[in-house]
Amino acid sequence: MNKKIITIISFIFLASCSTTSTRSSQDLALDLSLNQVEKLNIGNVDANDVKKALGDPDQVMQVRSQSQGNVWIYLDKASKSPRVSLFFDDETRKLMSATWFVREQDPEVQLSSAKRRYPHAKFEIIKSKWETGHSAPADEVYYFDKNLGLKLIYSPVPNQVRSIVRIASKQGQVSDRTVSSSVK
Amino acid sequence: MRNVVLFLISFVIPTLGMAAIQETKKCPSDAHWVRAYFRNAYIRVDGTKVSASNVAAHCAKNRKSHDFGFPLFKNTLPTRWPWVGEKIKSWTVEEIERVLEALDSLPKALRLKSIKGIYRFGRSKDYPNPATSRAGEIVLYDTALDESRNLARILSHEFAHEIYRNFSTKEKYDSDLAANWFESSDDKGRTIRVARGDGFVELDGRQSSDEDFSNNVEYFLFEPEKLKTATPNVYTWIGKYFGDTFVISP
C-alpha cells in the first residue's frame, strides 16, 4: 500500500517498453507448438532465423532493465493471450530465451507430465523468495536444469505449471532435448 | 486470613465469574458482547466522521461479515513471517469493531476463504505502510487504523493481492493481458516482466503486475472514474470478471 515502496521481486526485472503489433491476422491462424519452439537453437539463431521458423511476432517490445534487448510475443489464436515470448539480446542480436506459456488444456500443466517430457532432466528445485515489497508474490517453485537450459515454473496454488523456459544449454543446443515417446 | 481466602475461593470469585459469563450470555444468538471501550475518531467508508467517545458495554448485532471476519483476528505472528524487526500487538475491542465494519462494506467476492488470519502489528519496516500480506495472511499496522485512513480501502487492496495469488494460469494471463503486462525470460532464465508504457492509477503499479492489479481493484471500488480514465481496458475487465455486485456498500 505504501506508494513509496519499491517492489522488487527476486530475479524479476521490470522494464519500460514500446510495443509494436507486427503479425497479420492470417499469421494468427497458425498456432505454435512447444515442439516448434524447442527446435529453435537458442543462443545461436537471430531474428531472421526465428521469423523463418515461427513467422512474424504479434508484438515486439524493447526491454530496458538489467537485461537489455527485444521481447517478441506470439499470441494464442483462440485466447489472443501470449503463448510464447522470445528474448533477443541487444548486443549479440541472438535469441537468448524462449518462454512457453502453458495452457490449462496442455498436458504440461500437470507437473508430472511436464517432468515426463524431459526424462533426462536433473532438476534443481528452487523456491521463490519474498525479499521486498508489502505483498508476497504467489509461491512458485522452479525446477531448473542449467545443463539442459530448462526451467519449469510451477505454482503450488493452483497446482499448475505456468510456463516452460528454455535458455541456451551448457551441453550445446536446446534441441538436444530427448522427448519421451509417450508424451507428445 | 485463611477463612477470608476460603471465602473468596468459594463464593466471591465464582460469583464474579458467573456474572461475567451471564453478561456475555445476555446477547441474542445474532449478536455478540462488546466490552466497554474508548473509541478514537475515525472516518467511515461513506465519509461520515465518527467522533471519539466512550462506548458502553453492549450487545452488538453481528455484522454480515461477522462469521467470516471474527475468526480471523490473530494475536500471534503469521507463519514464516520474514520481517523479524516488526512487532506484534494484540487486537483491541475498538480495532476489531472497526475492521468488521470495514469488511461489511466490501463486496462478497473479496471475503476469501483462503484468508486464514488478520494480524496486528505496530510499525511496518516500510513505515508508513499500513498493511502487508502473504498467502492467506494479512497484517495491519498502526497506520492502517489512523483516523485519516480508509480501512476498507486498505483491506480491499490486500484482498486483491490474495485474489491475484490465487489466480489460475488462465485468469492470470487474462488479467495480465487486459493490463498489458507481458512476461519473458533473460539469458539466465530469470523472469522479465514488461509493463505497459503508461496508464497506471498509482506509480508503484509499474513495479509488478501483482501490485498493479491490487491498485486497479482498489480504484475500481473507491475511485472508479480515475481507473476508467487511466486504463479503461482494465476497468472493463474487472467489471466483467467480478460482475455487477462488485461494489462498496456503505
Coordinates of C-alpha atoms in Angstrom, one line a residue:
Chain A
M1 CA 0.0 0.0 0.0
N2 CA 2.8 2.4 0.7
K3 CA 3.2 4.0 -2.7
K4 CA 6.8 4.8 -1.9
I5 CA 7.6 1.1 -1.6
I6 CA 9.5 -0.2 -4.5
T7 CA 8.6 -3.8 -5.0
I8 CA 11.5 -5.7 -6.4
I9 CA 11.0 -9.4 -6.7
S10 CA 13.9 -11.6 -6.7
F11 CA 15.1 -12.4 -10.3
I12 CA 12.4 -10.3 -11.7
F13 CA 13.4 -7.3 -13.8
L14 CA 10.9 -4.8 -14.8
A15 CA 11.2 -2.9 -18.0
S16 CA 9.9 0.0 -19.8
C17 CA 8.8 -0.9 -23.2
S18 CA 7.5 0.2 -26.5
T19 CA 5.2 -2.2 -28.3
T20 CA 4.5 -2.8 -31.9
S21 CA 2.0 -5.1 -33.4
T22 CA 3.5 -6.8 -36.4
R23 CA 1.6 -10.0 -37.1
S24 CA -1.2 -10.2 -39.6
S25 CA -4.5 -11.9 -38.8
Q26 CA -3.6 -14.6 -41.3
D27 CA -0.5 -15.4 -39.2
L28 CA -2.6 -15.7 -36.1
A29 CA -4.3 -18.7 -37.6
L30 CA -1.1 -20.6 -37.3
D31 CA -0.9 -21.8 -33.7
L32 CA 2.6 -22.6 -32.4
S33 CA 3.6 -25.8 -30.7
L34 CA 6.0 -26.3 -27.9
N35 CA 7.9 -28.7 -30.2
Q36 CA 8.4 -25.9 -32.7
V37 CA 9.7 -23.5 -30.1
E38 CA 12.1 -26.1 -28.7
K39 CA 13.6 -26.6 -32.1
L40 CA 15.0 -23.1 -32.0
N41 CA 18.7 -23.2 -31.5
I42 CA 18.8 -20.7 -28.6
G43 CA 22.0 -18.8 -28.3
N44 CA 22.8 -19.2 -31.9
V45 CA 19.8 -18.1 -34.0
D46 CA 18.9 -14.5 -34.7
A47 CA 15.6 -12.7 -35.5
N48 CA 15.6 -13.6 -39.2
D49 CA 16.0 -17.3 -38.4
V50 CA 13.2 -17.1 -35.9
K51 CA 10.9 -15.4 -38.4
K52 CA 11.6 -18.2 -40.9
A53 CA 10.7 -20.8 -38.3
L54 CA 7.7 -19.1 -36.5
G55 CA 6.6 -16.2 -38.6
D56 CA 6.4 -12.6 -37.6
P57 CA 5.7 -11.9 -33.9
D58 CA 2.4 -10.3 -32.8
Q59 CA 4.1 -7.8 -30.6
V60 CA 7.6 -6.5 -30.2
M61 CA 8.8 -4.8 -27.0
Q62 CA 12.0 -3.1 -26.0
V63 CA 13.3 -4.1 -22.6
R64 CA 15.5 -1.6 -20.8
S65 CA 16.4 -3.0 -17.5
Q66 CA 19.3 -5.2 -16.2
S67 CA 18.8 -7.3 -19.3
Q68 CA 18.6 -5.2 -22.5
G69 CA 17.0 -6.4 -25.6
N70 CA 13.8 -7.1 -27.5
V71 CA 10.9 -9.3 -26.5
W72 CA 8.8 -10.9 -29.1
I73 CA 5.4 -12.1 -28.3
Y74 CA 3.4 -14.7 -30.2
L75 CA -0.3 -14.9 -29.2
D76 CA -2.5 -17.9 -28.8
K77 CA -5.0 -18.0 -31.7
A78 CA -8.1 -18.6 -29.6
S79 CA -7.5 -16.6 -26.4
K80 CA -5.3 -13.9 -28.0
S81 CA -3.1 -14.1 -24.9
P82 CA 0.6 -14.7 -25.0
R83 CA 1.7 -18.2 -26.0
V84 CA 5.4 -17.7 -26.5
S85 CA 7.8 -14.9 -25.6
L86 CA 11.3 -14.7 -27.0
F87 CA 14.1 -12.6 -25.8
F88 CA 16.8 -11.2 -28.1
D89 CA 19.9 -9.7 -26.6
D90 CA 20.7 -6.2 -27.8
E91 CA 24.4 -6.8 -28.1
T92 CA 24.6 -10.2 -29.8
R93 CA 21.3 -9.9 -31.6
K94 CA 20.8 -13.6 -30.8
L95 CA 17.8 -15.4 -29.3
M96 CA 18.7 -15.9 -25.7
S97 CA 15.5 -17.4 -24.2
A98 CA 12.1 -18.8 -25.1
T99 CA 9.2 -18.9 -22.6
W100 CA 6.3 -21.1 -23.4
F101 CA 3.1 -20.2 -21.5
V102 CA 1.3 -23.4 -20.6
R103 CA -2.5 -23.5 -21.0
E104 CA -4.9 -25.4 -18.8
Q105 CA -5.6 -27.9 -21.6
D106 CA -1.9 -28.7 -22.2
P107 CA -0.6 -31.9 -20.7
E108 CA 2.3 -30.0 -19.3
V109 CA 0.1 -28.1 -17.0
Q110 CA 0.5 -31.1 -14.7
L111 CA 3.9 -31.0 -13.1
S112 CA 4.3 -34.8 -13.5
S113 CA 3.5 -34.6 -17.2
A114 CA 5.8 -31.6 -17.7
K115 CA 8.7 -33.5 -16.0
R116 CA 8.0 -36.6 -18.1
R117 CA 8.5 -34.5 -21.2
Y118 CA 12.1 -34.2 -20.1
P119 CA 13.2 -37.6 -18.9
H120 CA 16.9 -36.7 -18.8
A121 CA 16.5 -33.6 -16.8
K122 CA 18.1 -33.4 -13.4
F123 CA 16.1 -30.7 -11.8
E124 CA 17.3 -28.4 -9.0
I125 CA 14.3 -27.3 -7.0
I126 CA 14.3 -23.6 -6.1
K127 CA 11.5 -21.9 -4.1
S128 CA 10.6 -18.3 -4.9
K129 CA 11.6 -15.9 -2.1
W130 CA 9.8 -12.9 -0.7
E131 CA 12.5 -10.3 -0.4
T132 CA 11.0 -6.9 -0.6
G133 CA 7.6 -5.2 -1.1
H134 CA 4.5 -5.1 1.0
S135 CA 2.9 -8.2 -0.6
A136 CA 4.5 -11.6 -1.0
P137 CA 4.3 -12.9 -4.6
A138 CA 2.5 -16.1 -5.2
D139 CA 4.5 -19.0 -4.1
E140 CA 6.4 -20.5 -7.1
V141 CA 8.7 -23.4 -7.4
Y142 CA 11.3 -23.5 -10.1
Y143 CA 12.5 -26.8 -11.5
F144 CA 15.8 -25.8 -13.1
D145 CA 18.3 -27.9 -15.1
K146 CA 21.1 -25.5 -16.0
N147 CA 22.8 -28.1 -18.2
L148 CA 19.7 -28.6 -20.3
G149 CA 18.8 -24.9 -20.2
L150 CA 15.4 -25.8 -18.9
K151 CA 13.2 -24.2 -16.2
L152 CA 9.7 -25.2 -15.3
I153 CA 7.8 -22.6 -13.4
Y154 CA 5.3 -24.3 -11.1
S155 CA 2.6 -22.7 -8.9
P156 CA 1.6 -24.9 -5.9
V157 CA -1.6 -22.9 -5.9
P158 CA -3.4 -23.6 -8.2
N159 CA -1.2 -26.7 -8.7
Q160 CA -0.2 -25.8 -12.3
V161 CA 2.9 -25.4 -14.3
R162 CA 2.7 -21.9 -15.6
S163 CA 5.5 -21.8 -18.1
I164 CA 8.4 -23.6 -19.6
V165 CA 11.6 -21.6 -20.1
R166 CA 14.4 -22.6 -22.4
I167 CA 17.7 -20.9 -22.5
A168 CA 21.0 -21.9 -24.1
S169 CA 22.1 -25.2 -22.6
K170 CA 25.5 -25.8 -21.3
Q171 CA 25.7 -29.0 -23.3
G172 CA 25.0 -27.4 -26.6
Q173 CA 21.8 -26.7 -28.4
V174 CA 18.5 -26.7 -26.6
S175 CA 17.1 -29.0 -29.2
D176 CA 19.4 -31.7 -27.7
R177 CA 16.4 -32.5 -25.5
T178 CA 15.2 -36.0 -25.7
V179 CA 11.4 -36.2 -25.8
S180 CA 9.8 -39.2 -24.2
S181 CA 7.9 -41.1 -26.9
S182 CA 4.9 -41.4 -24.6
V183 CA 4.5 -37.6 -24.4
K184 CA 3.6 -35.5 -27.4
Chain B
M1 CA -6.8 -14.9 57.0
R2 CA -7.3 -18.5 55.9
N3 CA -11.1 -18.1 56.2
V4 CA -11.0 -15.0 54.1
V5 CA -9.1 -16.8 51.4
L6 CA -11.5 -19.7 51.5
F7 CA -14.5 -17.4 51.3
L8 CA -13.0 -15.7 48.3
I9 CA -12.4 -19.0 46.6
S10 CA -15.7 -20.5 47.5
F11 CA -18.1 -17.6 46.8
V12 CA -16.8 -14.3 45.6
I13 CA -14.6 -15.4 42.6
P14 CA -17.1 -17.9 41.2
T15 CA -19.9 -15.4 41.6
L16 CA -17.9 -12.8 39.7
G17 CA -17.0 -15.3 37.1
M18 CA -20.6 -16.4 36.7
A19 CA -21.7 -12.8 36.4
A20 CA -19.2 -12.2 33.6
I21 CA -20.4 -15.3 31.8
Q22 CA -24.1 -14.4 32.3
E23 CA -23.3 -10.9 31.0
T24 CA -22.0 -12.3 27.7
K25 CA -24.8 -14.8 27.5
K26 CA -27.3 -11.9 27.6
C27 CA -26.8 -11.3 23.9
P28 CA -29.1 -13.0 21.5
S29 CA -27.7 -15.5 19.0
D30 CA -27.3 -12.9 16.3
A31 CA -25.3 -10.6 18.5
H32 CA -22.0 -10.6 20.4
W33 CA -20.9 -8.9 23.5
V34 CA -18.7 -5.8 23.2
R35 CA -16.8 -4.7 26.3
A36 CA -16.8 -1.0 27.1
Y37 CA -14.0 0.8 25.3
F38 CA -12.8 4.2 24.3
R39 CA -13.3 4.7 20.6
N40 CA -10.9 7.0 18.7
A41 CA -12.3 9.3 16.0
Y42 CA -12.3 7.8 12.5
I43 CA -13.9 8.2 9.1
R44 CA -16.4 5.6 7.8
V45 CA -16.2 4.2 4.3
D46 CA -19.0 6.6 3.2
G47 CA -17.1 9.6 4.5
T48 CA -19.0 10.0 7.7
K49 CA -16.9 11.3 10.5
V50 CA -17.3 9.4 13.7
S51 CA -16.2 11.3 16.8
A52 CA -14.2 10.0 19.7
S53 CA -16.2 8.7 22.6
N54 CA -16.6 6.2 25.4
V55 CA -18.6 3.3 24.2
A56 CA -20.5 1.5 26.9
A57 CA -20.5 -2.3 27.0
H58 CA -23.3 -3.6 24.9
C59 CA -24.6 -6.4 22.7
A60 CA -23.7 -5.6 19.2
K61 CA -25.7 -7.1 16.4
N62 CA -23.5 -9.4 14.4
R63 CA -22.5 -7.8 11.1
K64 CA -22.9 -9.6 7.8
S65 CA -19.1 -10.2 7.7
H66 CA -19.1 -11.5 11.3
D67 CA -18.9 -15.2 10.6
F68 CA -16.1 -14.6 8.0
G69 CA -14.2 -11.9 9.9
F70 CA -14.4 -12.7 13.6
P71 CA -12.3 -15.9 13.5
L72 CA -9.6 -14.2 11.5
F73 CA -8.3 -11.9 14.3
K74 CA -5.0 -13.3 15.5
N75 CA -2.7 -12.1 18.2
T76 CA 0.2 -14.1 17.1
L77 CA 2.9 -14.0 14.4
P78 CA 1.9 -15.1 11.0
T79 CA 3.6 -18.2 9.7
R80 CA 7.0 -17.8 8.2
W81 CA 7.0 -14.0 8.7
P82 CA 10.3 -12.8 7.2
W83 CA 10.4 -9.3 8.7
V84 CA 11.8 -10.1 12.2
G85 CA 12.1 -6.4 13.2
E86 CA 8.3 -6.0 13.2
K87 CA 6.5 -6.4 16.5
I88 CA 3.1 -7.9 17.0
K89 CA 0.3 -6.3 19.0
S90 CA -2.9 -7.5 20.4
W91 CA -6.2 -6.6 18.9
T92 CA -8.4 -4.2 20.9
V93 CA -12.1 -4.3 21.0
E94 CA -12.2 -1.0 19.2
E95 CA -10.0 -2.2 16.4
I96 CA -11.9 -5.4 15.9
E97 CA -15.2 -3.5 15.6
R98 CA -13.6 -1.2 13.1
V99 CA -12.2 -4.0 10.9
L100 CA -15.6 -5.8 11.0
E101 CA -17.3 -2.6 9.9
A102 CA -14.8 -2.1 7.1
L103 CA -15.3 -5.8 6.0
D104 CA -19.0 -5.2 5.9
S105 CA -18.6 -2.6 3.2
L106 CA -16.5 -4.8 0.9
P107 CA -18.1 -6.9 -1.8
K108 CA -18.6 -10.6 -1.0
A109 CA -16.1 -11.5 -3.7
L110 CA -13.3 -10.2 -1.5
R111 CA -14.2 -12.3 1.5
L112 CA -11.9 -15.0 0.5
K113 CA -11.9 -18.4 2.3
S114 CA -8.1 -18.7 1.7
I115 CA -7.5 -15.8 4.2
K116 CA -6.8 -17.6 7.5
G117 CA -5.7 -14.7 9.6
I118 CA -5.6 -10.9 10.0
Y119 CA -2.7 -9.9 12.3
R120 CA -2.0 -6.8 14.2
F121 CA 1.5 -5.3 14.1
G122 CA 2.9 -2.0 15.4
R123 CA 5.1 -0.4 12.8
S124 CA 5.9 -1.6 9.3
K125 CA 9.5 -1.8 8.3
D126 CA 8.3 0.3 5.4
Y127 CA 6.6 2.9 7.6
P128 CA 4.0 4.4 6.9
N129 CA 2.9 1.3 5.0
P130 CA -0.5 0.4 6.6
A131 CA -0.6 -3.3 5.5
T132 CA 1.3 -6.3 4.3
S133 CA 0.2 -9.7 3.1
R134 CA 1.3 -13.1 2.1
A135 CA -0.7 -16.1 1.0
G136 CA -3.6 -16.4 3.4
E137 CA -2.4 -13.8 5.9
I138 CA -2.9 -10.0 6.2
V139 CA -1.0 -7.8 8.6
L140 CA -2.4 -4.4 9.6
Y141 CA -0.1 -1.9 11.2
D142 CA -0.9 1.1 13.4
T143 CA -1.1 3.4 10.4
A144 CA -4.0 1.4 8.9
L145 CA -6.1 2.4 11.9
D146 CA -5.1 6.1 11.7
E147 CA -8.1 8.4 11.8
S148 CA -7.4 9.6 8.3
R149 CA -7.1 6.2 6.6
N150 CA -9.8 4.4 4.8
L151 CA -9.6 1.0 6.4
A152 CA -11.9 -0.7 3.9
R153 CA -9.8 0.6 1.0
I154 CA -6.6 -0.8 2.6
L155 CA -8.3 -4.2 3.1
S156 CA -9.6 -4.2 -0.4
H157 CA -6.1 -3.8 -1.7
E158 CA -4.7 -6.6 0.4
F159 CA -7.6 -8.9 -0.5
A160 CA -6.9 -8.1 -4.2
H161 CA -3.3 -9.3 -3.7
E162 CA -4.7 -12.6 -2.4
I163 CA -7.0 -12.9 -5.4
Y164 CA -4.0 -12.4 -7.7
R165 CA -2.0 -15.1 -5.8
N166 CA -4.9 -17.5 -6.2
F167 CA -5.5 -16.9 -9.9
S168 CA -5.4 -19.9 -12.2
T169 CA -2.9 -19.8 -15.0
K170 CA -5.7 -18.7 -17.4
E171 CA -7.0 -16.0 -15.0
K172 CA -3.5 -14.6 -14.6
Y173 CA -2.9 -14.5 -18.3
D174 CA -6.3 -12.8 -18.9
S175 CA -5.7 -10.3 -16.2
D176 CA -2.2 -9.5 -17.3
L177 CA -3.2 -9.2 -20.9
A178 CA -6.0 -6.7 -20.1
A179 CA -3.4 -4.7 -18.2
N180 CA -0.8 -5.0 -20.9
W181 CA 1.7 -7.0 -18.8
F182 CA 4.0 -9.4 -20.6
E183 CA 6.4 -11.9 -19.3
S184 CA 9.6 -13.2 -20.7
S185 CA 13.0 -14.5 -19.5
D186 CA 16.5 -13.4 -19.9
D187 CA 19.5 -15.4 -20.9
K188 CA 19.8 -16.9 -17.4
G189 CA 16.2 -17.9 -17.3
R190 CA 15.3 -15.1 -14.9
T191 CA 11.8 -13.6 -15.3
I192 CA 11.4 -10.3 -17.1
R193 CA 8.1 -8.6 -16.7
V194 CA 7.4 -5.9 -19.2
A195 CA 4.8 -3.3 -18.3
R196 CA 2.7 -1.1 -20.5
G197 CA 4.2 2.4 -21.1
D198 CA 1.6 4.4 -19.2
G199 CA -1.9 4.3 -17.7
F200 CA -1.2 3.5 -14.1
V201 CA -3.5 4.7 -11.4
E202 CA -0.6 4.5 -8.9
L203 CA 3.0 4.8 -9.8
D204 CA 4.0 1.7 -7.9
G205 CA 1.8 -0.3 -10.2
R206 CA 4.7 -0.2 -12.6
Q207 CA 6.7 -2.4 -10.3
S208 CA 4.8 -5.6 -10.7
S209 CA 1.6 -6.9 -12.3
D210 CA 0.5 -8.0 -8.9
E211 CA 0.8 -4.5 -7.4
D212 CA -0.8 -3.0 -10.5
F213 CA -3.8 -5.5 -10.2
S214 CA -4.3 -4.6 -6.5
N215 CA -4.2 -0.9 -7.2
N216 CA -6.7 -1.3 -10.0
V217 CA -9.2 -3.3 -7.9
E218 CA -8.8 -0.7 -5.1
Y219 CA -9.6 2.1 -7.5
F220 CA -12.4 0.2 -9.2
L221 CA -14.1 0.2 -5.8
F222 CA -13.2 3.5 -4.4
E223 CA -12.3 5.8 -7.3
P224 CA -13.7 4.2 -10.4
E225 CA -13.6 7.3 -12.6
K226 CA -9.8 7.6 -12.1
L227 CA -9.3 3.9 -13.1
K228 CA -11.6 4.3 -16.1
T229 CA -9.6 7.3 -17.3
A230 CA -6.1 5.8 -16.6
T231 CA -6.8 2.4 -18.1
P232 CA -10.3 1.8 -19.5
N233 CA -9.4 -1.7 -20.6
V234 CA -8.6 -2.8 -17.1
Y235 CA -11.8 -1.1 -15.8
T236 CA -13.9 -3.1 -18.2
W237 CA -12.0 -6.4 -17.4
I238 CA -12.5 -6.0 -13.6
G239 CA -16.2 -5.2 -14.2
K240 CA -16.7 -8.3 -16.3
Y241 CA -14.6 -10.6 -14.0
F242 CA -16.3 -9.7 -10.7
G243 CA -19.8 -8.8 -12.0
D244 CA -22.4 -6.2 -11.0
T245 CA -22.3 -7.0 -7.3
F246 CA -18.6 -5.9 -7.0
V247 CA -19.3 -2.5 -5.3
I248 CA -18.8 -0.9 -2.0
S249 CA -21.9 -0.9 0.3
P250 CA -21.6 1.9 2.8

